[in-house]
CSV table of C-alpha atoms in Angstrom, one decimal:
chain,number,residue,atom,x,y,z
H,28,MET,CA,-0.5,27.8,-6.2
H,29,THR,CA,-0.9,26.9,-9.9
H,30,THR,CA,0.7,29.6,-12.1
H,31,LEU,CA,0.3,30.3,-15.7
H,32,PRO,CA,3.1,29.6,-18.1
H,33,LYS,CA,5.3,32.2,-19.7
H,34,SER,CA,3.2,32.0,-22.9
H,35,ALA,CA,0.3,33.5,-21.0
H,36,HIS,CA,2.3,36.7,-20.3
H,37,ARG,CA,3.5,37.5,-23.8
H,38,GLY,CA,0.7,39.9,-24.2
H,39,ALA,CA,-1.7,41.8,-22.0
H,40,LEU,CA,-4.6,39.8,-20.7
H,41,THR,CA,-8.1,41.0,-21.3
H,42,ALA,CA,-10.5,41.3,-18.3
H,43,GLY,CA,-12.3,38.1,-19.3
H,44,GLN,CA,-9.0,36.2,-19.7
H,45,GLN,CA,-7.8,37.4,-16.3
H,46,ARG,CA,-11.1,36.3,-14.7
H,47,GLU,CA,-10.7,32.9,-16.4
H,48,ALA,CA,-7.1,32.5,-15.1
H,49,ASN,CA,-8.1,33.5,-11.6
H,50,ARG,CA,-10.9,30.9,-11.6
H,51,PHE,CA,-8.5,28.3,-12.8
H,52,THR,CA,-6.0,29.1,-10.1
H,53,ALA,CA,-8.7,29.1,-7.4
H,54,ALA,CA,-10.1,25.8,-8.6
H,55,SER,CA,-6.6,24.2,-8.5
H,56,ALA,CA,-6.0,25.5,-4.9
H,57,ALA,CA,-9.5,24.2,-3.8
H,58,LEU,CA,-8.8,20.8,-5.3
H,59,ARG,CA,-5.5,20.5,-3.3
H,60,ARG,CA,-7.2,21.6,0.0
H,61,SER,CA,-10.0,19.1,-0.7
H,62,LYS,CA,-7.5,16.3,-1.1
H,63,MET,CA,-5.7,17.2,2.1
H,64,TRP,CA,-9.0,17.1,4.1
H,65,LEU,CA,-10.0,13.9,2.4
H,66,ALA,CA,-6.6,12.3,3.2
H,67,LEU,CA,-7.3,12.9,6.9
H,68,LEU,CA,-10.7,11.4,6.7
H,69,LEU,CA,-9.4,8.4,4.8
H,70,GLY,CA,-6.7,7.8,7.5
H,71,ILE,CA,-9.4,7.7,10.2
H,72,LEU,CA,-11.7,5.4,8.2
H,73,PHE,CA,-8.8,3.1,7.3
H,74,TRP,CA,-8.1,2.8,11.1
H,75,PHE,CA,-11.7,1.8,12.0
H,76,SER,CA,-12.2,-0.4,8.9
H,77,VAL,CA,-9.5,-2.9,10.0
H,78,PRO,CA,-9.8,-4.9,13.2
H,79,TYR,CA,-7.1,-3.0,15.2
H,80,SER,CA,-7.6,-3.1,18.9
H,81,LEU,CA,-5.8,-1.7,21.9
H,82,PRO,CA,-3.7,-4.4,23.6
H,83,ARG,CA,-5.2,-5.8,26.8
H,84,HIS,CA,-2.6,-8.5,27.7
H,85,GLN,CA,1.0,-9.6,27.4
H,86,PRO,CA,1.7,-11.2,24.0
H,87,ASN,CA,1.9,-14.7,25.6
H,88,ALA,CA,0.2,-14.2,28.9
H,89,ASN,CA,-3.3,-15.5,28.3
H,90,ALA,CA,-4.1,-17.9,25.4
H,91,THR,CA,-7.9,-17.6,26.1
H,92,VAL,CA,-7.8,-13.9,25.7
H,93,GLN,CA,-5.7,-14.1,22.6
H,94,GLU,CA,-8.1,-16.5,21.0
H,95,ALA,CA,-11.0,-14.1,21.9
H,96,ASP,CA,-9.1,-11.2,20.3
H,97,ASN,CA,-8.3,-13.4,17.3
H,98,SER,CA,-11.9,-14.2,16.7
H,99,GLU,CA,-13.0,-10.6,16.6
H,100,GLN,CA,-12.1,-10.3,12.9
H,101,PHE,CA,-14.7,-13.0,12.1
H,102,GLN,CA,-17.4,-11.0,13.7
H,103,GLY,CA,-18.7,-7.8,12.2
H,104,ALA,CA,-17.6,-5.0,14.6
H,105,ILE,CA,-19.8,-1.9,14.4
H,106,SER,CA,-16.8,0.3,13.6
H,107,ARG,CA,-16.0,-1.8,10.5
H,108,GLN,CA,-19.7,-2.0,9.5
H,109,LEU,CA,-19.7,1.8,9.4
H,110,ALA,CA,-16.2,2.5,8.2
H,111,VAL,CA,-16.2,0.4,5.0
H,112,PRO,CA,-19.4,1.9,3.6
H,113,ALA,CA,-18.0,5.3,4.5
H,114,LEU,CA,-14.9,4.6,2.5
H,115,ALA,CA,-17.1,3.7,-0.4
H,116,LEU,CA,-19.0,7.0,-0.1
H,117,CYS,CA,-15.6,8.8,-0.1
H,118,ALA,CA,-14.7,6.9,-3.3
H,119,CYS,CA,-18.0,8.1,-4.9
H,120,PHE,CA,-17.1,11.7,-3.9
H,121,MET,CA,-13.6,11.4,-5.4
H,122,LEU,CA,-14.8,10.0,-8.7
H,123,TRP,CA,-17.5,12.8,-8.8
H,124,ARG,CA,-15.4,15.8,-8.0
H,125,TYR,CA,-11.7,14.9,-8.8
H,126,PRO,CA,-10.1,14.7,-12.2
H,127,VAL,CA,-9.9,11.1,-13.4
H,128,ARG,CA,-6.5,10.0,-14.5
H,129,GLY,CA,-5.3,7.2,-16.8
H,130,VAL,CA,-6.8,5.2,-19.6
H,131,PRO,CA,-7.8,1.6,-18.6
H,132,GLY,CA,-7.0,-1.2,-20.9
H,133,GLY,CA,-4.8,-4.3,-21.6
H,134,ARG,CA,-4.9,-8.0,-20.8
H,135,LEU,CA,-4.2,-7.5,-17.1
H,136,LEU,CA,-7.5,-5.7,-16.7
H,137,ILE,CA,-9.2,-8.6,-18.4
H,138,LEU,CA,-7.6,-11.0,-15.8
H,139,ILE,CA,-8.8,-8.8,-13.0
H,140,CYS,CA,-12.4,-8.7,-14.3
H,141,VAL,CA,-12.4,-12.5,-14.7
H,142,TYR,CA,-11.1,-13.0,-11.1
H,143,VAL,CA,-13.7,-10.6,-9.7
H,144,VAL,CA,-16.5,-12.4,-11.6
H,145,TRP,CA,-15.2,-15.8,-10.4
H,146,ALA,CA,-15.2,-14.5,-6.8
H,147,LEU,CA,-18.7,-13.2,-7.1
H,148,SER,CA,-19.9,-16.4,-8.7
H,149,SER,CA,-18.5,-18.4,-5.7
H,150,THR,CA,-21.8,-17.8,-3.9
H,151,ALA,CA,-23.3,-20.5,-6.1
H,152,TRP,CA,-21.1,-23.2,-4.7
H,153,SER,CA,-20.1,-21.8,-1.4
H,154,GLU,CA,-20.1,-23.9,1.8
H,155,ASP,CA,-22.0,-21.0,3.5
H,156,PRO,CA,-23.7,-18.8,0.8
H,157,SER,CA,-25.0,-16.2,3.3
H,158,LEU,CA,-21.5,-15.7,4.8
H,159,THR,CA,-20.0,-15.6,1.3
H,160,ALA,CA,-22.5,-13.0,0.2
H,161,LYS,CA,-21.6,-10.8,3.2
H,162,ARG,CA,-17.9,-11.1,2.5
H,163,LEU,CA,-18.4,-10.4,-1.2
H,164,ALA,CA,-20.3,-7.2,-0.3
H,165,VAL,CA,-17.2,-6.0,1.6
H,166,PHE,CA,-15.0,-7.3,-1.3
H,167,ALA,CA,-17.0,-5.3,-3.8
H,168,MET,CA,-16.7,-2.1,-1.8
H,169,ASP,CA,-12.9,-2.7,-1.3
H,170,CYS,CA,-12.6,-3.1,-5.1
H,171,PHE,CA,-14.5,0.1,-5.7
H,172,VAL,CA,-12.4,2.1,-3.2
H,173,THR,CA,-9.2,0.7,-4.8
H,174,TYR,CA,-10.4,1.7,-8.2
H,175,ALA,CA,-11.3,5.2,-7.1
H,176,LEU,CA,-8.0,5.8,-5.3
H,177,ALA,CA,-6.1,4.6,-8.4
H,178,ARG,CA,-8.0,6.8,-10.8
H,179,THR,CA,-8.1,10.0,-8.8
H,180,LEU,CA,-4.8,10.2,-6.8
H,181,SER,CA,-1.3,10.1,-8.0
H,182,THR,CA,1.3,7.6,-6.8
H,183,MET,CA,3.2,10.3,-4.9
H,184,GLU,CA,0.0,11.7,-3.3
H,185,MET,CA,-0.8,8.2,-2.0
H,186,ALA,CA,2.8,7.8,-0.8
H,187,LEU,CA,2.7,11.0,1.2
H,188,GLY,CA,-0.6,10.2,2.9
H,189,ALA,CA,0.4,6.6,3.5
H,190,THR,CA,3.8,7.5,5.0
H,191,ILE,CA,2.2,9.8,7.5
H,192,ALA,CA,-0.6,7.4,8.4
H,193,MET,CA,1.6,4.3,8.7
H,194,PHE,CA,4.4,6.1,10.6
H,195,VAL,CA,1.9,7.5,13.1
H,196,THR,CA,0.5,3.9,13.6
H,197,GLY,CA,3.9,2.6,14.3
H,198,VAL,CA,4.7,5.3,16.8
H,199,PHE,CA,1.3,4.7,18.5
H,200,SER,CA,2.2,1.0,18.7
H,201,VAL,CA,5.4,1.8,20.5
H,202,LEU,CA,3.6,4.0,22.9
H,203,ALA,CA,1.0,1.3,23.5
H,204,ASP,CA,3.7,-1.2,24.3
H,205,ILE,CA,5.4,1.2,26.7
H,206,PHE,CA,2.4,2.7,28.5
H,207,LEU,CA,-0.5,0.2,28.1
H,208,ILE,CA,1.0,-3.3,28.4
H,209,HIS,CA,4.4,-2.3,29.7
H,210,SER,CA,6.2,-4.8,27.5
H,211,PHE,CA,8.5,-2.6,25.6
H,212,ASN,CA,12.0,-4.1,25.9
H,213,PRO,CA,14.0,-4.2,22.6
H,214,ALA,CA,17.0,-5.7,24.4
H,215,ASP,CA,14.9,-8.9,25.1
H,216,ALA,CA,15.4,-11.3,22.2
H,217,ASP,CA,11.8,-12.6,22.7
H,218,TYR,CA,10.2,-9.1,22.5
H,219,ARG,CA,8.4,-8.2,19.3
H,220,LEU,CA,6.8,-4.9,18.7
H,221,GLN,CA,3.0,-5.4,18.6
H,222,GLY,CA,1.0,-2.4,19.7
H,223,VAL,CA,-2.4,-2.5,18.0
H,224,MET,CA,-1.7,-5.4,15.7
H,225,THR,CA,0.3,-8.6,15.4
H,226,PRO,CA,4.1,-8.3,14.9
H,227,ASN,CA,3.8,-9.6,11.4
H,228,GLN,CA,1.1,-7.1,10.5
H,229,GLN,CA,3.1,-4.4,12.2
H,230,ALA,CA,6.1,-5.3,10.0
H,231,MET,CA,4.0,-5.1,6.8
H,232,ASN,CA,2.9,-1.6,7.9
H,233,LEU,CA,6.5,-0.5,8.5
H,234,VAL,CA,7.9,-2.0,5.3
H,235,ALA,CA,5.3,-0.2,3.2
H,236,CYS,CA,6.0,3.0,5.2
H,237,ALA,CA,9.8,2.7,4.5
H,238,LEU,CA,9.3,2.1,0.8
H,239,CYS,CA,6.9,5.1,0.4
H,240,CYS,CA,9.3,7.2,2.4
H,241,ALA,CA,12.2,6.3,0.1
H,242,ALA,CA,10.1,7.1,-3.0
H,243,LEU,CA,9.3,10.5,-1.5
H,244,MET,CA,13.1,11.2,-0.9
H,245,LEU,CA,13.6,10.5,-4.6
H,246,ARG,CA,10.8,12.7,-5.7
H,247,ARG,CA,11.5,15.6,-3.3
H,248,PRO,CA,15.3,16.0,-2.5
H,249,ARG,CA,14.7,19.0,-0.3
H,250,TRP,CA,12.7,16.7,2.1
H,251,VAL,CA,15.6,14.3,2.6
H,252,PRO,CA,16.6,15.6,6.1
H,253,TRP,CA,13.3,15.0,7.8
H,254,LEU,CA,12.3,12.0,5.6
H,255,SER,CA,15.6,10.4,6.7
H,256,VAL,CA,14.5,10.7,10.3
H,257,ILE,CA,11.2,9.0,9.5
H,258,LEU,CA,13.0,6.3,7.5
H,259,LEU,CA,15.5,5.5,10.2
H,260,SER,CA,12.8,5.5,12.9
H,261,THR,CA,10.7,3.2,10.8
H,262,LEU,CA,13.6,0.8,10.2
H,263,ALA,CA,14.3,0.8,14.0
H,264,MET,CA,10.7,-0.2,14.7
H,265,LEU,CA,10.8,-2.8,11.9
H,266,TRP,CA,13.9,-4.4,13.5
H,267,ILE,CA,12.2,-4.9,16.8
H,268,THR,CA,9.2,-6.6,15.1
H,269,ARG,CA,11.8,-9.3,14.3
H,270,ALA,CA,9.9,-10.1,11.2
H,271,ARG,CA,12.7,-11.8,9.2
H,272,ILE,CA,11.3,-12.1,5.6
H,273,GLY,CA,9.8,-8.6,5.6
H,274,THR,CA,13.0,-7.0,6.9
H,275,ILE,CA,15.1,-8.8,4.4
H,276,LEU,CA,12.8,-7.7,1.5
H,277,CYS,CA,12.8,-4.2,2.8
H,278,ILE,CA,16.6,-3.9,2.9
H,279,VAL,CA,17.0,-5.2,-0.6
H,280,LEU,CA,14.3,-2.9,-2.0
H,281,LEU,CA,15.7,0.1,-0.2
H,282,ALA,CA,19.1,-0.7,-1.6
H,283,ILE,CA,17.6,-0.4,-5.1
H,284,ALA,CA,16.1,3.0,-4.1
H,285,LEU,CA,19.4,4.1,-2.7
H,286,ASN,CA,21.1,3.2,-5.9
H,287,LYS,CA,18.7,5.3,-7.9
H,288,LEU,CA,19.1,8.2,-5.4
H,289,LEU,CA,22.9,8.1,-5.8
H,290,ARG,CA,22.8,7.8,-9.6
H,291,ASP,CA,20.4,10.8,-9.8
H,292,ARG,CA,22.1,13.1,-7.2
H,293,VAL,CA,25.7,12.1,-6.8
H,294,ARG,CA,28.5,12.2,-9.4
H,295,PRO,CA,30.2,8.8,-10.3
H,296,HIS,CA,33.5,9.5,-8.5
H,297,VAL,CA,31.6,10.5,-5.3
H,298,ARG,CA,29.6,7.2,-5.5
H,299,VAL,CA,32.8,5.3,-5.7
H,300,GLY,CA,34.1,7.1,-2.5
H,301,ILE,CA,30.8,6.3,-0.7
H,302,LEU,CA,31.2,2.6,-1.7
H,303,LEU,CA,34.7,2.5,-0.4
H,304,VAL,CA,33.7,4.1,2.9
H,305,LEU,CA,30.9,1.6,3.4
H,306,LEU,CA,33.2,-1.3,2.6
H,307,SER,CA,35.8,0.0,5.1
H,308,ILE,CA,33.1,-0.1,7.8
H,309,VAL,CA,31.1,-3.2,6.8
H,310,VAL,CA,34.0,-5.6,6.1
H,311,PRO,CA,35.8,-5.1,9.5
H,312,LEU,CA,32.4,-5.4,11.2
H,313,LEU,CA,31.7,-8.7,9.5
H,314,VAL,CA,35.1,-10.0,10.4
H,315,PHE,CA,34.6,-9.1,14.0
H,316,VAL,CA,31.2,-10.6,14.3
H,317,VAL,CA,32.2,-13.9,12.5
H,318,GLY,CA,35.3,-14.1,14.6
H,319,ASN,CA,33.4,-13.9,17.8
H,320,SER,CA,30.3,-15.9,16.8
H,321,GLY,CA,31.8,-18.4,14.4
H,322,GLY,CA,29.3,-20.4,12.5
H,323,ASP,CA,26.4,-19.0,14.6
H,324,ALA,CA,26.8,-15.5,13.0
H,325,ALA,CA,24.6,-16.2,10.0
H,326,GLN,CA,21.9,-18.0,12.0
H,327,THR,CA,21.9,-15.2,14.6
H,328,ALA,CA,21.5,-12.5,11.8
H,329,PHE,CA,18.7,-14.5,10.1
H,330,MET,CA,16.8,-15.0,13.4
H,331,MET,CA,17.3,-11.3,14.3
H,332,GLY,CA,18.2,-12.3,17.8
H,333,ARG,CA,15.1,-14.5,18.3
H,334,HIS,CA,15.6,-17.7,20.4
H,335,ASP,CA,12.9,-19.8,18.7
H,336,THR,CA,15.5,-21.5,16.5
H,337,GLU,CA,13.7,-24.9,16.9
H,338,ASN,CA,10.9,-23.5,14.6
H,339,THR,CA,13.2,-22.5,11.8
H,340,SER,CA,13.1,-25.8,10.0
H,341,ASN,CA,9.3,-25.7,9.8
H,342,LEU,CA,9.1,-22.0,8.9
H,343,SER,CA,7.9,-20.9,12.3
H,344,ASN,CA,5.2,-23.6,12.5
H,345,ARG,CA,3.9,-22.8,9.0
H,346,LEU,CA,4.6,-26.1,7.4
H,347,PRO,CA,2.4,-28.2,9.7
H,348,LEU,CA,-0.4,-25.6,9.2
H,349,TRP,CA,0.0,-25.8,5.4
H,350,GLN,CA,-0.1,-29.6,5.5
H,351,GLU,CA,-3.4,-29.6,7.4
H,352,LEU,CA,-4.9,-27.0,5.1
H,353,LEU,CA,-3.9,-29.0,2.0
H,354,ASP,CA,-6.1,-31.8,3.3
H,355,SER,CA,-9.0,-29.3,3.2
H,356,VAL,CA,-8.0,-28.3,-0.3
H,357,GLU,CA,-8.3,-31.9,-1.5
H,358,GLU,CA,-11.9,-31.9,-0.6
H,359,ARG,CA,-12.8,-29.0,-2.9
H,360,PRO,CA,-9.8,-28.5,-5.2
H,361,VAL,CA,-11.4,-26.8,-8.2
H,362,LEU,CA,-14.0,-24.5,-6.9
H,363,GLY,CA,-13.0,-24.0,-3.3
H,364,TYR,CA,-15.2,-23.3,-0.3
H,365,GLY,CA,-16.5,-20.0,-1.5
H,366,TYR,CA,-15.2,-16.5,-0.9
H,367,GLY,CA,-14.7,-16.0,2.8
H,368,ALA,CA,-16.6,-19.2,3.7
H,369,PHE,CA,-13.7,-21.3,4.9
H,370,TRP,CA,-12.3,-19.2,7.8
H,371,THR,CA,-15.2,-19.2,10.0
H,372,GLU,CA,-14.8,-18.7,13.8
H,373,GLN,CA,-15.5,-22.3,14.5
H,374,ARG,CA,-13.0,-23.7,11.9
H,375,ALA,CA,-10.3,-21.2,12.9
H,376,ALA,CA,-10.7,-22.3,16.6
H,377,ARG,CA,-10.4,-26.0,15.6
H,378,ILE,CA,-7.3,-25.4,13.4
H,379,SER,CA,-5.8,-23.2,16.2
H,380,HIS,CA,-6.4,-26.1,18.6
H,381,ASP,CA,-4.7,-28.6,16.3
H,382,GLN,CA,-1.7,-26.3,15.7
H,383,GLY,CA,-1.3,-25.1,19.3
H,384,TRP,CA,-1.3,-21.4,18.3
H,385,PRO,CA,-3.9,-18.9,17.1
H,386,VAL,CA,-4.5,-19.3,13.4
H,387,PRO,CA,-6.8,-16.7,11.6
H,388,HIS,CA,-5.6,-17.5,8.1
H,389,ALA,CA,-3.2,-19.7,6.1
H,390,HIS,CA,-0.2,-17.5,6.4
H,391,ASN,CA,0.1,-17.9,2.7
H,392,THR,CA,-1.9,-15.7,0.3
H,393,TYR,CA,-1.8,-18.1,-2.6
H,394,LEU,CA,-2.9,-21.0,-0.4
H,395,ASP,CA,-5.7,-18.9,1.0
H,396,GLN,CA,-6.9,-18.1,-2.6
H,397,VAL,CA,-6.9,-21.8,-3.5
H,398,ILE,CA,-8.9,-22.6,-0.4
H,399,ILE,CA,-11.6,-20.0,-1.0
H,400,LEU,CA,-11.7,-20.0,-4.8
H,401,GLY,CA,-10.2,-23.3,-5.8
H,402,VAL,CA,-7.3,-23.9,-8.2
H,403,VAL,CA,-9.0,-21.7,-10.8
H,404,GLY,CA,-9.2,-18.7,-8.4
H,405,GLY,CA,-5.7,-19.3,-7.1
H,406,ALA,CA,-4.3,-19.4,-10.6
H,407,LEU,CA,-6.1,-16.2,-11.6
H,408,TYR,CA,-4.8,-14.4,-8.5
H,409,LEU,CA,-1.2,-15.5,-9.1
H,410,ALA,CA,-1.4,-14.5,-12.8
H,411,ILE,CA,-2.7,-11.1,-11.8
H,412,MET,CA,0.1,-10.4,-9.3
H,413,VAL,CA,2.9,-11.8,-11.4
H,414,SER,CA,1.7,-9.9,-14.5
H,415,ALA,CA,1.4,-6.7,-12.6
H,416,LEU,CA,4.9,-7.2,-11.2
H,417,VAL,CA,6.4,-7.7,-14.7
H,418,VAL,CA,4.5,-4.7,-16.1
H,419,ALA,CA,5.7,-2.5,-13.2
H,420,TRP,CA,9.4,-3.3,-13.7
H,421,ARG,CA,9.1,-2.9,-17.4
H,422,ARG,CA,7.7,0.5,-16.9
H,423,TYR,CA,10.4,1.5,-14.5
H,424,LEU,CA,13.1,0.3,-16.9
H,425,HIS,CA,11.5,2.3,-19.6
H,426,LEU,CA,11.1,5.4,-17.5
H,427,ARG,CA,13.0,5.5,-14.2
H,428,SER,CA,10.7,7.7,-12.3
H,429,SER,CA,10.1,7.5,-8.5
H,430,SER,CA,6.4,6.7,-9.1
H,431,ASN,CA,7.3,3.7,-11.3
H,432,LEU,CA,9.9,2.6,-8.8
H,433,LEU,CA,7.5,2.7,-5.9
H,434,ASN,CA,4.9,0.7,-7.7
H,435,ALA,CA,7.5,-1.9,-8.7
H,436,MET,CA,8.9,-2.1,-5.1
H,437,LEU,CA,5.5,-2.5,-3.5
H,438,LEU,CA,4.5,-5.3,-5.9
H,439,THR,CA,7.8,-7.1,-5.5
H,440,TRP,CA,7.4,-6.9,-1.7
H,441,LEU,CA,3.9,-8.3,-1.6
H,442,VAL,CA,4.4,-11.0,-4.3
H,443,LEU,CA,7.3,-12.4,-2.4
H,444,LEU,CA,5.9,-11.9,1.1
H,445,SER,CA,2.6,-13.6,0.1
H,446,SER,CA,4.4,-17.0,0.3
H,447,SER,CA,4.6,-16.6,4.1
H,448,GLU,CA,1.8,-14.2,5.0
H,449,SER,CA,-1.8,-13.7,4.0
H,450,ALA,CA,-2.6,-10.4,2.3
H,451,PRO,CA,-6.3,-10.2,1.2
H,452,LEU,CA,-7.8,-7.2,-0.4
H,453,ASP,CA,-9.1,-5.1,2.5
H,454,PRO,CA,-8.6,-1.5,3.8
H,455,HIS,CA,-5.4,-2.5,5.5
H,456,MET,CA,-3.3,0.4,4.2
H,457,PRO,CA,0.0,-1.5,3.3
H,458,THR,CA,-1.9,-4.1,1.2
H,459,MET,CA,-4.3,-1.6,-0.2
H,460,LEU,CA,-1.3,0.4,-1.6
H,461,VAL,CA,-0.2,-2.7,-3.5
H,462,TYR,CA,-3.6,-3.5,-5.0
H,463,ILE,CA,-3.8,0.2,-6.1
H,464,ALA,CA,-0.5,-0.4,-7.8
H,465,VAL,CA,-1.9,-3.5,-9.5
H,466,PHE,CA,-4.8,-1.4,-11.0
H,467,ARG,CA,-2.3,1.3,-12.0
H,468,MET,CA,-0.7,-1.3,-14.2
H,469,CYS,CA,-4.0,-1.6,-16.0
H,470,LEU,CA,-3.8,2.1,-17.0
H,471,ARG,CA,-2.0,2.5,-20.3
H,472,GLU,CA,1.6,3.6,-20.1
H,473,GLY,CA,1.8,7.3,-20.9
H,474,SER,CA,-1.6,8.1,-19.6
H,475,VAL,CA,-0.7,8.6,-16.0
H,476,ASP,CA,2.3,9.0,-13.6
H,477,MET,CA,5.0,9.5,-16.2
H,478,ALA,CA,8.2,11.4,-15.6
H,479,ASP,CA,8.7,13.0,-12.2
H,480,PRO,CA,7.5,16.7,-12.3
H,481,GLU,CA,9.9,19.5,-11.4
H,482,PRO,CA,11.0,19.5,-7.7
H,483,ASP,CA,9.1,22.7,-7.0
H,484,ARG,CA,5.8,21.2,-8.1
H,485,PRO,CA,3.6,20.3,-5.0
H,486,ILE,CA,3.2,16.6,-4.2
H,487,VAL,CA,-0.5,17.2,-3.7
H,488,GLU,CA,-1.6,18.1,-7.2
H,489,GLY,CA,-4.1,20.7,-8.2
H,490,ILE,CA,-5.2,21.0,-11.8
H,491,ASP,CA,-2.4,20.8,-14.3
H,492,ALA,CA,-2.1,24.1,-16.1
H,493,ALA,CA,1.3,23.5,-17.7
H,494,THR,CA,0.0,24.3,-21.1
H,495,PHE,CA,-3.0,26.4,-20.3
H,496,THR,CA,-3.1,29.1,-23.0
H,497,VAL,CA,-4.9,32.4,-23.0
H,498,THR,CA,-2.9,34.2,-25.7
H,499,GLN,CA,-6.0,34.3,-27.9
H,500,PRO,CA,-9.2,36.0,-27.0
H,501,ALA,CA,-11.3,33.5,-25.2
H,502,PRO,CA,-14.8,33.0,-26.6
H,503,ALA,CA,-17.8,32.4,-24.4
H,504,VAL,CA,-17.6,29.0,-22.9
H,505,SER,CA,-20.5,27.2,-21.3
H,506,PRO,CA,-19.9,26.4,-17.6
H,507,VAL,CA,-18.8,23.0,-16.7
H,508,ALA,CA,-20.9,21.2,-14.2
H,509,ARG,CA,-18.2,20.0,-11.9
H,510,ALA,CA,-14.4,19.7,-11.6
H,511,GLY,CA,-12.8,16.9,-13.5
H,512,HIS,CA,-15.7,16.2,-15.8
H,513,GLY,CA,-15.6,18.0,-19.1
H,514,THR,CA,-13.1,20.4,-20.7
H,515,GLY,CA,-13.8,23.7,-22.1
H,516,GLU,CA,-13.1,24.5,-25.7
H,517,HIS,CA,-9.9,26.3,-26.7
H,518,LYS,CA,-8.1,25.0,-23.5
H,519,VAL,CA,-5.1,22.8,-24.1
H,520,PHE,CA,-4.0,20.4,-21.4
H,521,PRO,CA,-0.7,18.5,-21.3
H,522,SER,CA,-0.2,15.0,-22.6
H,523,ARG,CA,0.8,13.8,-19.1
H,524,HIS,CA,-2.7,14.5,-18.0
H,525,ALA,CA,-4.4,13.9,-21.3
H,526,SER,CA,-7.1,11.9,-19.5
H,527,LEU,CA,-7.7,14.6,-16.8
H,528,LEU,CA,-10.5,17.0,-17.3
H,529,ALA,CA,-10.4,20.7,-16.7
H,530,ALA,CA,-11.2,22.7,-13.6
H,531,GLN,CA,-14.6,23.9,-12.5
H,532,ARG,CA,-15.6,27.1,-14.1
H,533,ARG,CA,-18.4,29.2,-12.7
H,534,PRO,CA,-20.2,31.8,-14.8
H,535,SER,CA,-19.2,35.3,-13.9
């Protein structure tokens, strides 16, 4: 519950001041409850807005069924048609009822606006204008949902909800492999955790979960025991996806988070002792592995036990795919084929036939952007992501908070992963978290998510009453229409939430 500061207790409160304080506290608690219920609803809608499906076959058992499943994302499923507009309605509710945080501005925001206008304009030159219009309608709703989440929820609130949702998805995928398709066998080098999505998508889900979990450990040290269980379970599931690039990026970024945790919580001489213990374990282990495997040790570690070493030279069949797609780029290099107009079901089936494996996208976000929006759109997208990445790390170096670190880690992960996977803006939670972080970099530094609050402060925030003052008799204040829109006179709010507006106050 939100409590009043010590300054409020220096003198006896009048009856009117006490009523005002009680209303403020009740509004704060109501806001936190509303966010919790909304988080549950958003988790359900995110599930149905992405083409997840229960597995019906072994991963390599029936190519025809695989292609049929692969084509489902090109057809508007009724669940997606209902879930995406429902997400937009939730975004409207959040902007209406929740305090809005942050002050937009800066050159990055201009880049984003130019990119959005370019994408919307692609209907004029699209290969299939009607299809582009449909995809742009979904794109516009995705942008609106991203904006609403970035403006109304804190980074740590998003991290908490995303950790729970993505971890549950991972556990459900393990159960699906065990009980539905009976393929769960981590000892088999050819097994990859799949569940309700492809192994690479599953790896993206688990990497984002691990990064959010690490940030929560930094933000709330008392949660470290049970968060450690979630993190270790997530890393175990990530390992059996055998997604090499995602796993490597995850380990590197978690090492950065661990370094911050040790610097914040452990004294220097203890850190040296921990380092020595790790070296005493890792070095003998490396000597043993190299001694037994010889020159194959590095390749085995990189392949994560997979046997498809023949595909390593062509990046798991990506190079032939990119060569074929570059031929299509040469036909429309400047403007592209129009947003969403290239990857039709027919073209995906033809390219899949040429490559000999199901291909729903370019397996390269930057190449996908060039295909649909031309060199102009691809350059704009690259500029947005790199600029957001630079801003994120600058903010973290300026103020080493867990929120700033999480935004920087998420952006680093997706910017590097995008060279081997496609990550469009859609309600897929891992990528949505990154694009929310992109928009947070458009909010002026100092207007939102500054230094980490005290450890006892709830992760799910109510209304910030850190400097709420009632030491002076409060004059009559006109009621505010709704929470988060309008501040009453004579009420001071802290600089950290200077852009937030006060709680709902009802007339007595």
